[in-house]
């Protein structure tokens, strides 16, 4: 029997209805395209519980669908126990990063948390995925493009190249 090591990845934003479901959908799409579905477990969550139980924001879902990426899942809050479930916790912005670091129960857990865009070789240092929630429709296209670039970089890194 072939045993494949599974890498477990969780994308985290504030509400888990716009940015992190987009990053989750984009990363899953790239993983499937690469024929690596069995090698990854992919999830997303929010640092806040405001939208727990909701589907992705319809603007995020429509933008991603237009680009050939289905979004799914229901919003949930990231909890301390998630540090035991995931190998990599990818924060969308610095506020999410700080909230996750405060929640981390150990140094080992803290070390799992990085900004998503740190994995995009073309992004400036400490670049964020901007919150599109209260902005116009262009913000959702920008989030999608940013997530695509960063998730490509993340997958390249995790594949070791
Ligand atoms: P997300 O966007 O963190 O990308 O899911 C937001 C969703 C909801 C709110 C803020 C950001 N909110 O204030 O309700």
Coordinates of N, CA and C and ligand atoms in Angstrom, one line a residue:
X1 N 0.8 -1.2 0.0 CA 0.0 0.0 0.0 C 0.9 1.2 0.0
X2 N 0.5 2.2 -0.9 CA 1.3 3.4 -0.9 C 0.7 4.4 0.1
X3 N 1.6 4.9 1.0 CA 1.2 5.8 2.0 C 1.7 7.2 1.7
X4 N 0.7 8.1 1.5 CA 1.1 9.5 1.1 C 1.0 10.4 2.3
X5 N 2.0 11.1 2.6 CA 1.9 12.1 3.7 C 1.0 13.2 3.4
X6 N 0.1 13.5 4.3 CA -0.9 14.5 4.0 C -0.5 15.8 4.7
X7 N -0.5 16.9 3.9 CA -0.2 18.2 4.5 C -1.5 18.9 4.7
X8 N -1.7 19.5 5.9 CA -3.0 20.0 6.3 C -2.8 21.6 6.4
X9 N -3.7 22.2 5.6 CA -3.5 23.7 5.5 C -4.9 24.4 5.8
X10 N -4.8 25.4 6.6 CA -6.0 26.2 6.9 C -5.8 27.7 6.6
X11 N -6.7 28.3 5.8 CA -6.7 29.7 5.5 C -7.6 30.4 6.4
X12 N -7.1 31.6 7.0 CA -7.9 32.3 8.0 C -8.0 33.8 7.7
X13 N -9.2 34.3 7.7 CA -9.5 35.7 7.7 C -10.3 36.1 8.9
X14 N -11.0 37.2 8.8 CA -11.8 37.7 9.9 C -13.2 36.9 10.0
X15 N -13.9 37.0 8.9 CA -15.3 36.5 8.9 C -15.5 35.1 8.3
X16 N -14.5 34.6 7.6 CA -14.5 33.3 6.9 C -15.7 33.3 5.9
X17 N -16.0 34.4 5.3 CA -17.0 34.4 4.2 C -16.5 35.0 2.9
X18 N -15.4 35.8 2.9 CA -14.8 36.4 1.7 C -13.4 35.9 1.3
X19 N -12.4 36.3 2.1 CA -11.0 36.0 1.7 C -10.6 34.6 1.9
X20 N -10.9 34.0 3.1 CA -10.3 32.7 3.3 C -11.1 31.6 2.5
X21 N -12.4 31.7 2.3 CA -13.1 30.7 1.4 C -12.5 30.9 0.0
X22 N -12.2 32.1 -0.4 CA -11.6 32.3 -1.8 C -10.2 31.6 -1.8
X23 N -9.4 31.8 -0.8 CA -8.1 31.2 -0.8 C -8.2 29.7 -0.8
X24 N -9.1 29.2 0.0 CA -9.4 27.7 0.1 C -9.8 27.1 -1.2
X25 N -10.7 27.8 -1.9 CA -11.2 27.3 -3.2 C -10.1 27.4 -4.2
X26 N -9.3 28.4 -4.3 CA -8.2 28.6 -5.2 C -7.2 27.5 -5.0
X27 N -6.8 27.4 -3.7 CA -5.7 26.4 -3.4 C -6.2 25.0 -3.8
X28 N -7.5 24.7 -3.5 CA -8.0 23.3 -3.8 C -8.0 23.1 -5.3
X29 N -8.3 24.1 -6.0 CA -8.3 24.1 -7.5 C -6.9 23.8 -8.0
X30 N -5.9 24.5 -7.5 CA -4.6 24.3 -7.9 C -4.1 22.9 -7.6
X31 N -4.4 22.4 -6.4 CA -4.0 21.1 -5.9 C -4.6 20.0 -6.9
X32 N -5.9 20.2 -7.2 CA -6.6 19.2 -8.1 C -6.0 19.3 -9.5
X33 N -5.7 20.5 -10.0 CA -5.1 20.6 -11.3 C -3.7 19.9 -11.3
X34 N -3.0 19.9 -10.2 CA -1.7 19.3 -10.1 C -1.8 17.8 -9.8
X35 N -3.0 17.3 -9.7 CA -3.2 15.8 -9.4 C -2.7 15.4 -8.0
X36 N -2.8 16.4 -7.0 CA -2.3 16.1 -5.7 C -3.4 16.1 -4.6
X37 N -4.6 15.9 -5.0 CA -5.7 16.0 -4.0 C -5.5 15.1 -2.8
X38 N -4.9 13.9 -3.0 CA -4.7 13.0 -1.9 C -3.6 13.5 -0.9
X39 N -2.9 14.5 -1.3 CA -1.7 14.9 -0.5 C -2.0 16.1 0.4
X40 N -3.3 16.6 0.3 CA -3.6 17.8 1.1 C -5.0 17.7 1.7
X41 N -5.1 18.2 2.9 CA -6.4 18.5 3.6 C -6.4 20.0 3.6
X42 N -7.5 20.6 3.2 CA -7.6 22.1 3.0 C -8.9 22.6 3.7
X43 N -8.8 23.6 4.5 CA -9.9 24.1 5.2 C -9.7 25.7 5.3
X44 N -10.8 26.3 5.8 CA -10.6 27.8 6.1 C -11.5 28.1 7.4
X45 N -11.2 29.2 8.0 CA -11.9 29.6 9.2 C -11.7 31.1 9.4
X46 N -12.4 31.7 10.4 CA -12.4 33.1 10.7 C -11.9 33.3 12.1
X47 N -11.2 34.4 12.4 CA -10.8 34.7 13.7 C -12.1 35.1 14.5
X48 N -13.1 35.6 13.9 CA -14.4 36.0 14.5 C -15.5 35.0 14.2
X49 N -16.5 35.0 15.0 CA -17.6 34.1 14.8 C -18.9 34.7 14.2
X50 N -18.8 36.0 13.8 CA -20.0 36.8 13.4 C -20.8 36.0 12.4
X51 N -20.1 35.3 11.4 CA -20.8 34.8 10.3 C -20.9 33.2 10.4
X52 N -20.6 32.7 11.5 CA -20.5 31.2 11.7 C -21.8 30.6 11.1
X53 N -21.6 29.5 10.3 CA -22.7 28.8 9.7 C -23.1 29.3 8.3
X54 N -22.6 30.5 7.9 CA -23.0 31.1 6.6 C -22.2 30.5 5.5
X55 N -22.8 30.5 4.3 CA -22.1 30.2 3.1 C -21.2 31.4 2.7
X56 N -20.2 31.1 1.8 CA -19.4 32.3 1.3 C -20.2 33.4 0.8
X57 N -19.7 34.6 1.0 CA -20.4 35.9 0.5 C -20.7 35.7 -1.0
X58 N -21.9 36.1 -1.4 CA -22.3 35.9 -2.8 C -21.4 36.6 -3.8
X59 N -20.8 37.7 -3.3 CA -19.9 38.5 -4.2 C -18.6 37.7 -4.4
X60 N -18.1 37.1 -3.4 CA -16.9 36.3 -3.5 C -17.2 35.0 -4.3
X61 N -18.3 34.4 -4.1 CA -18.7 33.2 -4.8 C -18.9 33.5 -6.3
X62 N -19.5 34.6 -6.6 CA -19.8 34.9 -8.0 C -18.5 35.2 -8.7
X63 N -17.6 35.9 -8.1 CA -16.3 36.3 -8.7 C -15.5 35.0 -8.9
X64 N -15.4 34.1 -8.0 CA -14.7 32.9 -8.1 C -15.3 32.0 -9.2
X65 N -16.6 31.9 -9.2 CA -17.3 31.1 -10.2 C -17.0 31.5 -11.6
X66 N -17.0 32.8 -11.8 CA -16.6 33.4 -13.1 C -15.2 33.0 -13.5
X67 N -14.4 32.8 -12.6 CA -13.0 32.4 -12.9 C -12.8 30.9 -12.8
X68 N -13.9 30.2 -12.7 CA -13.8 28.7 -12.8 C -13.5 28.0 -11.5
X69 N -13.7 28.7 -10.4 CA -13.3 28.1 -9.1 C -14.6 28.1 -8.2
X70 N -15.1 26.9 -7.9 CA -16.3 26.9 -7.0 C -15.9 27.1 -5.6
X71 N -16.7 27.9 -4.8 CA -16.4 28.1 -3.4 C -17.5 27.3 -2.6
X72 N -17.1 26.7 -1.5 CA -18.1 26.0 -0.7 C -17.8 26.1 0.8
X73 N -18.4 25.3 1.6 CA -18.2 25.2 3.0 C -19.1 26.3 3.7
X74 N -19.0 26.2 5.0 CA -19.8 27.1 5.9 C -18.8 27.7 6.8
X75 N -19.0 29.0 7.1 CA -18.1 29.8 8.0 C -18.0 29.1 9.4
X76 N -16.8 29.2 10.0 CA -16.6 28.7 11.3 C -15.5 29.6 11.9
X77 N -15.5 29.6 13.2 CA -14.4 30.3 13.9 C -13.2 29.4 14.1
X78 N -12.0 29.9 13.9 CA -10.8 29.1 14.2 C -10.6 29.0 15.7
X79 N -10.4 27.8 16.2 CA -10.3 27.5 17.6 C -8.9 27.0 17.9
X80 N -8.5 27.1 19.2 CA -7.2 26.7 19.6 C -6.8 25.3 19.2
X81 N -7.8 24.4 19.2 CA -7.5 23.0 18.9 C -7.1 22.9 17.4
X82 N -7.5 23.8 16.6 CA -7.1 23.8 15.2 C -5.6 23.8 15.0
X83 N -4.8 24.3 15.9 CA -3.4 24.3 15.8 C -2.9 22.8 15.8
X84 N -3.6 21.9 16.4 CA -3.2 20.5 16.4 C -3.6 19.8 15.1
X85 N -4.6 20.4 14.5 CA -5.1 19.7 13.2 C -4.4 20.1 12.0
X86 N -3.7 21.3 12.0 CA -3.1 21.8 10.8 C -1.6 22.0 10.9
X87 N -1.0 21.8 9.7 CA 0.5 22.0 9.7 C 0.8 23.5 9.3
X88 N -0.1 24.1 8.5 CA 0.2 25.5 8.1 C -1.1 26.3 8.3
X89 N -1.0 27.4 8.9 CA -2.2 28.3 9.2 C -1.8 29.6 8.5
X90 N -2.6 30.0 7.4 CA -2.2 31.1 6.6 C -3.2 32.3 6.8
X91 N -2.7 33.3 7.4 CA -3.5 34.5 7.7 C -3.5 35.5 6.6
X92 N -4.7 36.1 6.4 CA -4.9 37.0 5.2 C -4.3 38.4 5.5
X93 N -4.4 38.8 6.8 CA -3.8 40.2 7.1 C -3.1 40.1 8.4
X94 N -2.5 41.3 8.8 CA -1.7 41.3 10.0 C -2.6 41.2 11.2
X95 N -3.8 41.7 11.2 CA -4.7 41.6 12.3 C -5.0 40.1 12.6
X96 N -5.3 39.4 11.5 CA -5.6 38.0 11.6 C -4.3 37.2 12.2
X97 N -3.2 37.6 11.7 CA -1.9 37.0 12.1 C -1.7 37.2 13.6
X98 N -1.9 38.4 14.1 CA -1.8 38.7 15.5 C -2.8 38.0 16.4
X99 N -4.0 37.9 15.9 CA -5.1 37.2 16.6 C -4.7 35.7 16.8
X100 N -4.2 35.2 15.7 CA -3.8 33.7 15.7 C -2.6 33.5 16.6
X101 N -1.7 34.4 16.6 CA -0.5 34.2 17.4 C -0.9 34.3 18.9
X102 N -1.8 35.2 19.2 CA -2.3 35.3 20.6 C -3.0 34.0 21.0
X103 N -3.7 33.4 20.1 CA -4.5 32.2 20.4 C -3.6 30.9 20.5
X104 N -2.4 31.0 19.9 CA -1.6 29.8 19.8 C -1.1 29.3 21.2
X105 N -1.3 28.0 21.5 CA -1.0 27.5 22.8 C 0.5 27.2 23.1
X106 N 1.3 27.3 22.0 CA 2.8 27.0 22.2 C 3.6 27.6 21.1
X107 N 4.9 27.6 21.3 CA 5.8 28.2 20.2 C 5.6 27.4 18.9
X108 N 5.5 26.0 19.1 CA 5.3 25.2 17.9 C 4.1 25.6 17.1
X109 N 3.0 25.9 17.8 CA 1.8 26.4 17.2 C 2.0 27.7 16.5
X110 N 2.6 28.6 17.2 CA 2.9 30.0 16.7 C 3.6 29.9 15.4
X111 N 4.6 28.9 15.3 CA 5.4 28.8 14.1 C 4.7 28.3 12.9
X112 N 3.4 27.8 13.1 CA 2.6 27.4 12.0 C 1.9 28.5 11.3
X113 N 1.9 29.7 11.9 CA 1.1 30.8 11.4 C 2.0 31.8 10.6
X114 N 1.6 32.0 9.3 CA 2.3 32.9 8.4 C 1.3 33.8 7.7
X115 N 1.7 34.9 7.1 CA 0.8 35.6 6.2 C 0.8 34.9 4.9
X116 N -0.4 34.7 4.3 CA -0.5 34.0 3.0 C 0.4 34.6 2.0
X117 N 0.5 35.9 1.9 CA 1.2 36.6 0.8 C 2.7 36.5 1.0
X118 N 3.2 36.0 2.2 CA 4.6 35.7 2.4 C 5.1 34.6 1.4
X119 N 4.1 33.9 0.9 CA 4.4 32.7 -0.1 C 4.4 33.2 -1.5
X120 N 4.0 34.4 -1.8 CA 4.1 35.0 -3.1 C 5.4 35.6 -3.3
X121 N 6.3 35.1 -4.2 CA 7.6 35.6 -4.3 C 7.6 37.1 -4.9
X122 N 6.5 37.5 -5.5 CA 6.4 38.8 -6.1 C 5.8 39.8 -5.1
X123 N 5.2 39.4 -4.0 CA 4.6 40.3 -3.1 C 5.6 41.0 -2.2
X124 N 5.3 42.3 -1.9 CA 6.2 43.0 -1.0 C 6.2 42.4 0.4
X125 N 7.2 42.6 1.2 CA 7.2 42.1 2.6 C 6.0 42.5 3.4
X126 N 5.4 41.5 4.1 CA 4.3 41.7 5.0 C 3.0 42.2 4.2
X127 N 2.9 41.9 2.9 CA 1.7 42.2 2.2 C 0.5 41.5 2.7
X128 N -0.7 42.1 2.6 CA -1.9 41.6 3.1 C -2.9 41.3 1.9
X129 N -3.9 40.4 2.2 CA -5.0 40.3 1.3 C -6.1 41.3 1.9
X130 N -6.3 42.4 1.1 CA -7.2 43.4 1.7 C -8.6 43.0 1.9
X131 N -9.3 43.4 2.9 CA -10.7 43.1 3.2 C -11.6 43.7 2.2
X132 N -12.4 42.9 1.4 CA -13.2 43.5 0.4 C -14.6 43.8 0.9
X133 N -14.9 43.5 2.1 CA -16.3 43.4 2.6 C -17.1 44.6 2.4
X134 N -16.6 45.8 2.7 CA -17.3 47.1 2.6 C -17.0 47.9 1.4
X135 N -16.2 47.3 0.5 CA -15.8 48.0 -0.7 C -16.6 47.6 -2.0
X136 N -16.1 48.1 -3.1 CA -16.8 47.8 -4.4 C -16.5 46.5 -5.0
X137 N -17.1 46.2 -6.2 CA -16.9 44.9 -6.8 C -15.4 44.6 -7.2
X138 N -14.7 45.6 -7.5 CA -13.3 45.4 -7.9 C -12.5 44.7 -6.9
X139 N -12.8 45.0 -5.6 CA -12.1 44.4 -4.5 C -12.2 42.9 -4.5
X140 N -13.3 42.3 -5.0 CA -13.4 40.9 -5.0 C -12.5 40.3 -6.1
X141 N -12.4 41.0 -7.2 CA -11.5 40.5 -8.3 C -10.0 40.6 -7.8
X142 N -9.7 41.7 -7.1 CA -8.4 41.8 -6.6 C -8.0 40.7 -5.6
X143 N -9.0 40.4 -4.7 CA -8.8 39.3 -3.7 C -8.5 38.0 -4.5
X144 N -9.3 37.7 -5.5 CA -9.1 36.5 -6.2 C -7.7 36.4 -6.8
X145 N -7.3 37.5 -7.5 CA -6.0 37.5 -8.2 C -4.8 37.4 -7.1
X146 N -5.0 38.1 -6.0 CA -4.0 38.0 -5.0 C -3.9 36.6 -4.4
X147 N -5.1 36.0 -4.2 CA -5.1 34.6 -3.6 C -4.5 33.6 -4.6
X148 N -4.8 33.8 -5.9 CA -4.2 32.9 -6.9 C -2.7 33.0 -6.9
X149 N -2.1 34.2 -6.9 CA -0.7 34.3 -7.0 C 0.0 33.7 -5.7
X150 N -0.6 34.0 -4.6 CA -0.1 33.5 -3.3 C -0.2 32.0 -3.2
X151 N -1.4 31.5 -3.6 CA -1.6 30.0 -3.5 C -0.7 29.2 -4.4
X152 N -0.4 29.8 -5.6 CA 0.6 29.2 -6.5 C 2.0 29.1 -5.8
X153 N 2.4 30.2 -5.2 CA 3.6 30.2 -4.5 C 3.7 29.2 -3.3
X154 N 2.5 29.2 -2.6 CA 2.4 28.2 -1.5 C 2.6 26.8 -1.9
X155 N 1.8 26.5 -3.0 CA 1.9 25.1 -3.5 C 3.3 24.7 -4.0
X156 N 3.9 25.7 -4.7 CA 5.3 25.4 -5.1 C 6.2 25.2 -3.9
X157 N 6.1 26.0 -2.9 CA 6.9 25.8 -1.7 C 6.6 24.4 -1.0
X158 N 5.4 24.1 -0.9 CA 5.0 22.8 -0.2 C 5.4 21.6 -1.0
X159 N 5.5 21.8 -2.4 CA 6.0 20.7 -3.2 C 7.5 20.6 -3.2
X160 N 8.1 21.6 -2.6 CA 9.6 21.6 -2.5 C 10.3 22.1 -3.7
X161 N 9.7 23.1 -4.4 CA 10.5 23.7 -5.5 C 10.3 25.2 -5.6
Ligands
LIG1 P1 -13.6 38.2 5.4 O1 -14.4 39.5 5.2 O2 -12.8 38.4 6.7 O3 -12.7 38.2 4.2 O4 -14.5 37.0 5.4 C1 -15.3 40.1 6.2 C2 -16.5 39.6 6.4 C3 -17.4 40.1 7.3 C4 -16.9 41.3 8.0 C5 -15.7 41.8 7.8 C6 -14.8 41.2 6.8 N1 -17.8 41.9 8.9 O5 -17.4 42.9 9.5 O6 -18.9 41.4 9.2

